[in-house]
Short mmCIF file of C-alpha atoms in Angstrom, two decimals:
data_model
loop_
_atom_site.label_atom_id
_atom_site.label_comp_id
_atom_site.label_asym_id
_atom_site.label_seq_id
_atom_site.Cartn_x
_atom_site.Cartn_y
_atom_site.Cartn_z
CA MET A 1498 -11.58 24.95 -10.10
CA ILE A 1499 -12.49 22.97 -7.27
CA LYS A 1500 -14.92 21.28 -9.32
CA LYS A 1501 -12.45 20.00 -12.51
CA TRP A 1502 -9.74 19.13 -9.53
CA TYR A 1503 -11.96 16.90 -8.41
CA LYS A 1504 -13.49 15.63 -11.72
CA ASN A 1505 -9.53 14.52 -12.50
CA ILE A 1506 -8.79 12.51 -9.53
CA GLY A 1507 -7.63 9.04 -10.78
CA PRO A 1508 -6.66 6.17 -8.44
CA GLY A 1509 -3.91 8.03 -7.03
CA PRO A 1510 -5.48 8.16 -3.49
CA LEU A 1511 -6.29 4.54 -3.60
CA ILE A 1512 -2.54 3.59 -4.00
CA ALA A 1513 -1.95 5.87 -1.20
CA ALA A 1514 -4.55 4.39 0.58
CA ALA A 1515 -3.17 0.81 -0.10
CA PHE A 1516 0.29 1.64 1.16
CA ILE A 1517 -0.59 3.25 4.37
CA GLY A 1518 -1.69 0.59 5.93
CA PRO A 1519 -1.67 -0.92 9.35
CA GLY A 1520 1.88 -2.70 8.46
CA THR A 1521 3.27 1.34 7.68
CA VAL A 1522 1.35 2.88 10.34
CA THR A 1523 3.19 0.73 12.49
CA VAL A 1524 6.78 0.56 11.24
CA CYS A 1525 6.91 4.48 11.03
CA THR A 1526 5.41 4.37 15.02
CA LEU A 1527 8.27 2.39 15.65
CA ALA A 1528 10.42 4.73 13.67
CA GLY A 1529 9.50 7.61 15.36
CA VAL A 1530 9.55 6.20 18.83
CA GLY A 1531 13.11 4.60 18.17
CA PHE A 1532 14.96 7.19 16.14
CA GLY A 1533 12.94 10.15 16.52
CA TYR A 1534 12.98 12.61 13.60
CA SER A 1535 16.24 10.91 11.93
CA LEU A 1536 14.84 8.36 9.67
CA LEU A 1537 12.33 11.20 8.09
CA TRP A 1538 14.97 10.94 5.34
CA ALA A 1539 14.57 7.30 4.36
CA MET A 1540 10.51 7.97 4.12
CA ALA A 1541 11.61 10.97 1.71
CA LEU A 1542 13.76 8.45 -0.35
CA SER A 1543 10.90 6.19 -0.34
CA ILE A 1544 8.10 8.86 -1.71
CA ILE A 1545 10.78 9.71 -4.20
CA ALA A 1546 10.88 5.86 -5.52
CA THR A 1547 7.38 5.22 -5.18
CA ILE A 1548 6.35 8.03 -7.23
CA VAL A 1549 8.95 7.27 -9.96
CA LEU A 1550 7.43 3.70 -10.41
CA GLN A 1551 4.21 4.36 -10.17
CA GLU A 1552 4.31 7.17 -12.84
CA MET A 1553 5.86 3.83 -15.08
CA SER A 1554 3.34 1.67 -14.04
CA ALA A 1555 0.21 4.48 -14.65
CA ARG A 1556 1.62 5.14 -17.77
CA LEU A 1557 1.95 1.54 -18.95
CA GLY A 1558 -1.72 1.06 -18.20
CA ILE A 1559 -2.73 4.30 -19.75
CA ILE A 1560 -0.90 3.56 -22.84
CA THR A 1561 -1.67 0.01 -23.65
CA GLN A 1562 -4.80 0.09 -21.77
CA LYS A 1563 -3.67 -3.28 -19.86
CA GLY A 1564 -3.18 -4.24 -16.57
CA LEU A 1565 0.50 -5.24 -15.77
CA SER A 1566 -0.24 -8.92 -15.10
CA GLU A 1567 -1.96 -8.85 -18.59
CA ILE A 1568 1.41 -7.75 -20.00
CA ILE A 1569 3.75 -10.09 -18.21
CA ARG A 1570 1.71 -13.05 -19.72
CA THR A 1571 2.14 -11.62 -23.41
CA GLU A 1572 5.41 -10.20 -23.32
CA ILE A 1573 7.69 -12.73 -21.55
CA LYS A 1574 8.18 -15.08 -24.18
CA ASN A 1575 9.88 -18.10 -23.04
CA PRO A 1576 7.83 -20.43 -21.55
CA VAL A 1577 9.69 -21.74 -18.78
CA PHE A 1578 10.58 -17.98 -17.29
CA LYS A 1579 6.92 -16.96 -18.09
CA LEU A 1580 5.65 -19.79 -15.63
CA PHE A 1581 8.24 -18.62 -12.93
CA ALA A 1582 7.05 -14.82 -13.25
CA ILE A 1583 3.06 -15.74 -13.49
CA ALA A 1584 3.90 -18.58 -10.13
CA LEU A 1585 5.74 -15.91 -8.00
CA ILE A 1586 3.42 -13.30 -8.81
CA LEU A 1587 0.33 -15.29 -7.92
CA SER A 1588 2.29 -16.65 -4.89
CA ALA A 1589 3.23 -13.28 -3.79
CA ILE A 1590 0.08 -10.97 -4.46
CA VAL A 1591 -2.97 -13.91 -4.22
CA ILE A 1592 -1.27 -15.85 -1.24
CA GLY A 1593 0.44 -12.92 0.34
CA ASN A 1594 -2.55 -10.38 -0.07
CA ALA A 1595 -4.55 -13.34 1.79
CA ALA A 1596 -2.27 -13.28 4.51
CA TYR A 1597 -1.94 -9.43 5.01
CA GLU A 1598 -5.29 -8.94 4.93
CA ALA A 1599 -6.02 -10.32 8.40
CA GLY A 1600 -3.28 -8.02 9.35
CA ASN A 1601 -5.21 -4.88 7.11
CA ILE A 1602 -8.88 -5.95 9.46
CA SER A 1603 -7.16 -6.24 12.68
CA GLY A 1604 -5.41 -2.42 12.17
CA GLY A 1605 -9.30 -1.10 11.70
CA VAL A 1606 -10.29 -3.35 14.59
CA LEU A 1607 -7.53 -1.41 16.74
CA GLY A 1608 -8.50 1.94 15.74
CA LEU A 1609 -12.34 1.36 16.73
CA GLU A 1610 -11.28 -0.73 19.99
CA THR A 1611 -9.17 2.41 21.14
CA ILE A 1612 -12.62 4.76 20.62
CA ILE A 1613 -15.30 2.50 21.30
CA GLY A 1614 -13.55 -0.76 23.62
CA ASN A 1615 -13.54 -4.29 22.61
CA LYS A 1616 -16.57 -6.09 21.18
CA ASN A 1617 -15.35 -9.77 21.29
CA ILE A 1618 -18.33 -12.61 21.77
CA ASN A 1619 -18.06 -15.89 23.22
CA PHE A 1620 -20.02 -18.41 21.84
CA ASP A 1621 -19.59 -22.57 22.35
CA GLY A 1622 -15.99 -22.09 23.08
CA PHE A 1623 -15.20 -20.01 20.45
CA SER A 1624 -14.11 -16.15 20.64
CA PHE A 1625 -14.70 -13.90 17.65
CA ASN A 1626 -14.51 -10.14 17.23
CA LEU A 1627 -17.67 -8.46 15.89
CA LEU A 1628 -15.55 -5.50 14.61
CA SER A 1629 -13.79 -7.86 12.30
CA TRP A 1630 -17.05 -8.75 10.83
CA PHE A 1631 -18.56 -5.24 10.61
CA ILE A 1632 -14.99 -4.06 8.64
CA GLY A 1633 -15.25 -7.30 6.11
CA PHE A 1634 -19.16 -6.48 5.70
CA VAL A 1635 -18.24 -2.87 4.64
CA ALA A 1636 -15.28 -3.84 2.46
CA PHE A 1637 -17.58 -6.78 0.95
CA PHE A 1638 -20.21 -4.30 0.26
CA LEU A 1639 -18.07 -1.73 -1.74
CA LEU A 1640 -16.70 -4.49 -3.59
CA TYR A 1641 -19.83 -6.00 -4.44
CA LEU A 1642 -21.01 -2.75 -6.31
CA GLY A 1643 -18.46 -3.11 -8.86
CA ASN A 1644 -18.64 0.30 -9.34
CA TYR A 1645 -15.54 2.09 -9.71
CA LYS A 1646 -16.51 5.39 -9.12
CA VAL A 1647 -18.27 4.79 -6.14
CA LEU A 1648 -15.04 3.08 -4.81
CA GLU A 1649 -12.99 5.61 -5.56
CA LYS A 1650 -15.25 8.38 -3.88
CA VAL A 1651 -15.42 6.65 -0.46
CA LEU A 1652 -11.45 5.57 -0.34
CA LEU A 1653 -10.88 9.38 -0.87
CA PHE A 1654 -13.19 10.30 1.71
CA LEU A 1655 -11.51 7.75 3.96
CA VAL A 1656 -7.43 8.80 2.32
CA ILE A 1657 -8.51 12.41 3.63
CA LEU A 1658 -9.86 11.27 6.74
CA MET A 1659 -6.82 9.28 7.77
CA SER A 1660 -4.82 12.28 6.47
CA PHE A 1661 -6.02 15.01 8.77
CA SER A 1662 -6.08 12.58 11.56
CA PHE A 1663 -2.43 11.86 11.32
CA LEU A 1664 -1.79 15.65 10.34
CA PHE A 1665 -3.69 16.60 13.44
CA THR A 1666 -2.22 14.39 15.56
CA ALA A 1667 1.54 15.66 14.21
CA VAL A 1668 0.60 19.30 14.80
CA ILE A 1669 -1.00 18.71 18.39
CA THR A 1670 2.59 17.56 19.43
CA LYS A 1671 4.11 20.50 18.47
CA PRO A 1672 7.31 19.27 16.78
CA ASP A 1673 10.75 21.58 16.47
CA VAL A 1674 10.44 22.28 12.36
CA LEU A 1675 13.91 22.95 12.23
CA ASP A 1676 14.62 18.97 13.63
CA ILE A 1677 12.22 17.52 10.80
CA LEU A 1678 14.08 19.28 8.32
CA LYS A 1679 17.30 18.25 9.45
CA GLY A 1680 15.43 14.73 9.74
CA VAL A 1681 14.24 14.57 6.21
CA PHE A 1682 17.33 16.43 4.26
CA VAL A 1683 20.33 14.97 6.41
CA PRO A 1684 20.54 11.48 6.13
CA LYS A 1685 21.78 9.50 9.49
CA PHE A 1686 21.97 5.56 9.73
CA ASN A 1687 23.87 2.79 11.75
CA ASP A 1688 23.68 -0.69 12.15
CA THR A 1689 20.96 -0.78 14.77
CA SER A 1690 18.41 1.61 12.33
CA LEU A 1691 19.64 -0.38 9.04
CA PHE A 1692 16.94 -2.41 9.11
CA THR A 1693 14.15 0.04 10.06
CA VAL A 1694 15.38 2.12 7.26
CA ILE A 1695 15.09 -0.61 4.94
CA ALA A 1696 11.43 -1.49 6.71
CA LEU A 1697 10.45 2.28 5.71
CA ILE A 1698 10.97 1.52 2.31
CA GLY A 1699 9.60 -1.57 2.06
CA THR A 1700 6.42 -0.55 3.57
CA THR A 1701 6.32 2.10 0.88
CA VAL A 1702 7.50 0.81 -2.59
CA VAL A 1703 4.54 -2.06 -2.66
CA PRO A 1704 4.85 -4.56 -5.40
CA TYR A 1705 0.78 -5.10 -5.64
CA ASN A 1706 0.58 -1.38 -6.02
CA LEU A 1707 2.16 -1.34 -9.40
CA PHE A 1708 -0.43 -4.33 -10.81
CA LEU A 1709 -3.30 -2.17 -9.21
CA HIS A 1710 -2.33 1.47 -10.49
CA ALA A 1711 -1.71 -0.31 -14.14
CA SER A 1712 -5.23 -1.85 -14.14
CA LEU A 1713 -7.19 1.37 -12.12
CA VAL A 1714 -6.10 4.14 -14.23
CA LYS A 1715 -7.55 2.27 -17.53
CA GLU A 1716 -11.15 2.27 -15.41
CA LYS A 1717 -10.49 6.07 -15.14
CA TRP A 1718 -8.90 7.06 -18.26
CA GLN A 1719 -9.18 5.85 -21.99
CA ASN A 1720 -7.40 8.40 -23.75
CA ILE A 1721 -3.54 8.76 -24.32
CA ASP A 1722 -3.53 12.94 -23.89
CA ASP A 1723 -5.10 12.01 -20.22
CA LEU A 1724 -1.61 10.96 -19.30
CA LYS A 1725 -0.64 14.03 -17.62
CA TYR A 1726 -3.69 14.26 -15.19
CA ALA A 1727 -2.44 10.38 -14.54
CA ARG A 1728 0.82 11.75 -13.69
CA LYS A 1729 -0.15 14.94 -11.49
CA ASP A 1730 -2.67 12.38 -9.82
CA THR A 1731 0.37 10.01 -8.90
CA PHE A 1732 2.25 12.55 -7.98
CA VAL A 1733 0.17 14.48 -5.10
CA ALA A 1734 -1.08 10.96 -4.12
CA VAL A 1735 2.10 9.42 -3.61
CA PHE A 1736 3.64 12.70 -1.88
CA LEU A 1737 0.59 13.48 0.25
CA GLY A 1738 0.87 9.75 1.41
CA GLY A 1739 4.35 10.24 2.23
CA ILE A 1740 3.74 13.25 4.25
CA VAL A 1741 0.86 11.09 6.43
CA SER A 1742 3.85 8.56 7.26
CA MET A 1743 6.10 11.58 8.28
CA CYS A 1744 3.45 12.49 10.32
CA ILE A 1745 3.15 9.30 12.19
CA ILE A 1746 6.92 9.33 12.96
CA ILE A 1747 6.43 12.78 13.87
CA SER A 1748 3.78 11.91 16.27
CA ALA A 1749 5.70 8.91 17.44
CA ALA A 1750 8.81 11.04 18.05
CA SER A 1751 7.22 13.24 20.63
CA ILE A 1752 6.80 10.01 23.35
CA GLN A 1753 9.65 7.97 24.81
CA ALA A 1754 7.94 4.99 26.13
CA ALA A 1755 9.63 1.68 25.60
CA GLU A 1756 6.07 -0.52 25.49
CA VAL A 1757 4.98 1.18 22.39
CA ASN A 1758 4.57 -1.79 19.78
CA ASN A 1759 1.72 -0.09 17.39
CA VAL A 1760 -0.21 2.72 16.65
CA ALA A 1761 -2.74 1.92 19.30
CA ASP A 1762 -0.35 1.75 21.81
CA LEU A 1763 1.27 5.30 20.69
CA ALA A 1764 -2.80 6.38 21.14
CA LYS A 1765 -2.50 5.78 24.77
CA GLY A 1766 0.85 6.96 25.20
CA LEU A 1767 0.00 10.54 23.38
CA GLU A 1768 -3.19 10.79 25.73
CA PRO A 1769 -1.74 11.82 29.07
CA LEU A 1770 0.46 14.25 27.65
CA PHE A 1771 -1.42 15.97 24.52
CA GLY A 1772 -5.30 14.99 25.85
CA ASN A 1773 -7.92 12.58 24.31
CA LEU A 1774 -7.75 14.63 21.18
CA ALA A 1775 -5.05 12.93 20.34
CA LYS A 1776 -5.83 9.74 21.18
CA TYR A 1777 -8.69 9.80 19.47
CA PHE A 1778 -7.77 11.40 16.03
CA LEU A 1779 -4.73 8.71 15.91
CA ALA A 1780 -7.63 6.12 16.63
CA ILE A 1781 -9.91 7.25 13.59
CA GLY A 1782 -6.59 7.62 11.26
CA LEU A 1783 -5.66 4.01 12.39
CA PHE A 1784 -9.49 2.82 11.13
CA ALA A 1785 -9.31 4.75 8.14
CA ALA A 1786 -5.97 2.94 7.20
CA GLY A 1787 -6.88 -0.34 8.22
CA ILE A 1788 -10.08 -0.39 5.92
CA THR A 1789 -8.94 1.19 3.02
CA SER A 1790 -6.50 -1.58 2.98
CA ALA A 1791 -8.87 -4.00 3.45
CA ILE A 1792 -10.36 -2.75 0.45
CA THR A 1793 -7.64 -2.49 -2.15
CA ALA A 1794 -5.89 -5.83 -1.04
CA PRO A 1795 -8.62 -7.91 -2.22
CA LEU A 1796 -9.09 -5.81 -5.33
CA ALA A 1797 -5.33 -5.83 -6.28
CA ALA A 1798 -5.16 -9.80 -5.75
CA ALA A 1799 -8.02 -10.04 -7.99
CA TYR A 1800 -6.65 -8.08 -10.65
CA VAL A 1801 -3.35 -9.97 -10.61
CA ALA A 1802 -4.77 -12.94 -10.56
CA CYS A 1803 -7.23 -12.41 -13.40
CA GLY A 1804 -4.62 -10.65 -15.79
CA CYS A 1805 -2.33 -13.69 -14.79
CA LEU A 1806 -4.85 -16.62 -15.88
CA GLY A 1807 -6.31 -14.86 -19.10
CA TRP A 1808 -10.04 -13.92 -17.40
CA SER A 1809 -11.94 -10.99 -17.47
CA ASN A 1810 -10.94 -8.42 -15.10
CA ASN A 1811 -14.76 -6.49 -15.47
CA LEU A 1812 -15.57 -5.89 -11.55
CA LYS A 1813 -18.70 -7.37 -11.65
CA SER A 1814 -17.41 -10.82 -13.01
CA ASN A 1815 -17.81 -13.83 -11.36
CA LYS A 1816 -14.37 -15.16 -11.30
CA PHE A 1817 -13.08 -11.45 -10.52
CA ARG A 1818 -15.49 -11.69 -7.78
CA ALA A 1819 -14.49 -15.17 -6.40
CA VAL A 1820 -10.95 -14.15 -6.15
CA TRP A 1821 -11.54 -11.35 -3.98
CA ILE A 1822 -13.98 -13.03 -1.94
CA PHE A 1823 -11.65 -15.19 -1.03
CA ILE A 1824 -9.25 -12.83 0.00
CA LEU A 1825 -11.74 -10.87 2.04
CA ILE A 1826 -13.15 -13.95 3.84
CA LEU A 1827 -9.64 -15.67 4.84
CA GLY A 1828 -8.68 -12.06 6.55
CA VAL A 1829 -12.11 -11.86 8.20
CA LEU A 1830 -11.66 -15.18 9.91
CA PHE A 1831 -8.07 -14.86 10.77
CA SER A 1832 -8.83 -11.73 12.40
CA SER A 1833 -11.72 -12.01 14.33
CA PHE A 1834 -10.70 -15.52 15.55
CA GLY A 1835 -7.31 -14.21 16.50
CA ILE A 1836 -5.38 -16.51 14.60
CA LYS A 1837 -1.84 -15.21 13.23
CA PRO A 1838 -0.88 -17.75 9.61
CA ILE A 1839 2.43 -16.98 10.57
CA GLU A 1840 3.92 -19.73 8.27
CA ILE A 1841 1.72 -18.33 5.22
CA ILE A 1842 2.92 -14.57 6.52
CA LYS A 1843 6.58 -15.68 6.30
CA PHE A 1844 5.98 -17.53 2.48
CA ALA A 1845 4.42 -14.59 1.62
CA GLN A 1846 7.19 -12.36 2.91
CA ILE A 1847 9.94 -14.22 0.99
CA ALA A 1848 7.77 -14.34 -2.51
CA ASN A 1849 7.42 -10.37 -1.81
CA GLY A 1850 10.79 -9.97 -1.26
CA ILE A 1851 12.02 -11.94 -4.53
CA LEU A 1852 8.98 -10.38 -6.59
CA LEU A 1853 9.81 -6.53 -5.73
CA PRO A 1854 13.44 -6.79 -7.72
CA VAL A 1855 11.83 -8.80 -10.66
CA ILE A 1856 8.83 -6.60 -11.38
CA ALA A 1857 10.70 -3.34 -10.75
CA GLY A 1858 13.16 -4.84 -13.40
CA PHE A 1859 10.87 -6.34 -15.66
CA LEU A 1860 9.05 -3.02 -15.34
CA VAL A 1861 12.06 -0.89 -16.41
CA TRP A 1862 12.63 -3.55 -19.27
CA ILE A 1863 9.04 -3.32 -20.61
CA MET A 1864 8.91 0.74 -20.27
CA ASN A 1865 12.12 0.76 -22.63
CA LYS A 1866 9.83 -1.39 -25.54
CA GLU A 1867 9.15 1.33 -28.39
CA SER A 1868 6.94 -1.50 -29.96
CA LEU A 1869 4.57 -0.98 -27.13
CA LEU A 1870 4.86 2.28 -25.79
CA GLY A 1871 5.89 4.13 -29.21
CA GLN A 1872 7.06 7.60 -27.82
CA TYR A 1873 6.10 7.58 -24.28
CA LYS A 1874 8.77 4.70 -23.62
CA ASN A 1875 11.12 5.88 -20.68
CA THR A 1876 13.39 8.70 -21.05
CA ILE A 1877 17.31 8.36 -20.00
CA MET A 1878 16.87 10.01 -16.73
CA GLN A 1879 14.02 7.74 -16.13
CA ASN A 1880 16.06 4.89 -16.60
CA ILE A 1881 18.64 6.23 -14.12
CA LEU A 1882 16.03 6.37 -11.64
CA GLY A 1883 14.79 3.18 -12.63
CA PHE A 1884 17.41 1.38 -12.17
CA LEU A 1885 18.67 3.06 -8.94
CA ILE A 1886 15.05 1.97 -7.36
CA LEU A 1887 16.03 -1.57 -8.68
CA GLY A 1888 19.43 -1.19 -6.51
CA ILE A 1889 16.85 -0.66 -3.59
CA SER A 1890 14.87 -3.36 -4.30
CA VAL A 1891 17.41 -5.90 -4.60
CA LEU A 1892 18.62 -4.61 -1.20
CA LEU A 1893 15.30 -4.93 0.43
CA SER A 1894 15.11 -8.43 -1.11
CA LEU A 1895 18.37 -9.55 0.57
CA ALA A 1896 16.70 -8.21 3.63
CA THR A 1897 13.62 -9.55 3.90
CA LEU A 1898 15.49 -12.74 3.08
CA ASN A 1899 17.76 -12.42 6.05
CA LYS A 1900 14.73 -11.48 8.37
CA VAL A 1901 13.09 -14.74 7.33
CA PHE A 1902 15.94 -16.71 7.18
CA ASP A 1903 18.18 -15.28 9.59
CA LEU A 1904 21.20 -15.31 7.19
CA ASN A 1905 23.17 -12.52 8.58
CA PHE A 1906 23.53 -10.34 5.31
CA PHE A 1907 23.39 -7.29 7.72
#
């Protein structure tokens, strides 16, 4: 039975690995420190929204055997709207992932530094971090192999490692189960927590995962009968990913510290209360979160760019490799030299903020096309959930623009 289960594991764990990056870990940490268990319901809502959208993406990939960016290029007939959509997608995913890649690698570095200390080297007036290059090399090696099965197994191992690390840390803190259940099922928020709620949803419902999932399912499954495995894979992986995020919130809620800005600070804060084990498990979890996102972000960017531009999306094709190598090199350099490309990140936030409702809307529209999906088009219930999530994505978009431009929407 375990062998059959393992055989039918698909890209679900990779999708979970992609959304539980250092950004998600940091937001969950701050949510726990600032609001205790009271925002767990926002993560539960995020899990439901992510499952609904990722199931649509997986279904689209299996039925059509095409990636989402390929379908956008072929299904949008108006040339002006098509050009706008492709430009927005390339800006948000390719340029955005290049900016965020430094954060992914830096997150992995923070985890390692919590355990083994700082490994900066000074050379001719420059200071660079050896651990950034180590994580970059590991990501490069795995992606250059161009073997989906190897990539899947390595990321599955890292996701399991990350899951156990954060789960064990949460258990060590001996949380009150009744308070946790209240946090999950009794929504509470006010003016001070509204933006944190939006941030929790925004770090879980990730635009590039919709592209990544549709492209990866066809690497695993080519038969329509396999749709049931893809749905189970999506549900289990995203649900467990959400549990991991909740465990971070629960762990962070156990300490009262004003100087917690990321999970590395949380690890140090937990050490005097719960011993070295808490610190090490959190650090390992952060390292796994950083390195998995450092692999999936360039991979997603390559799939998106190739789909939008009509290139081959074979893992070993030169153009496919050129895209992810470009993203990875930028990430390593920015992380290693401690450069914070603020303007690029702001641009990426704006583009991603606009992209999410556009892609959610397009996905719901395309999932109702009988000419493309036949009997596998959306049901009435799937459409209702899809439109609810579309409304949430518009709110997220406004929140992102509000944050970048200080528009005082909220």
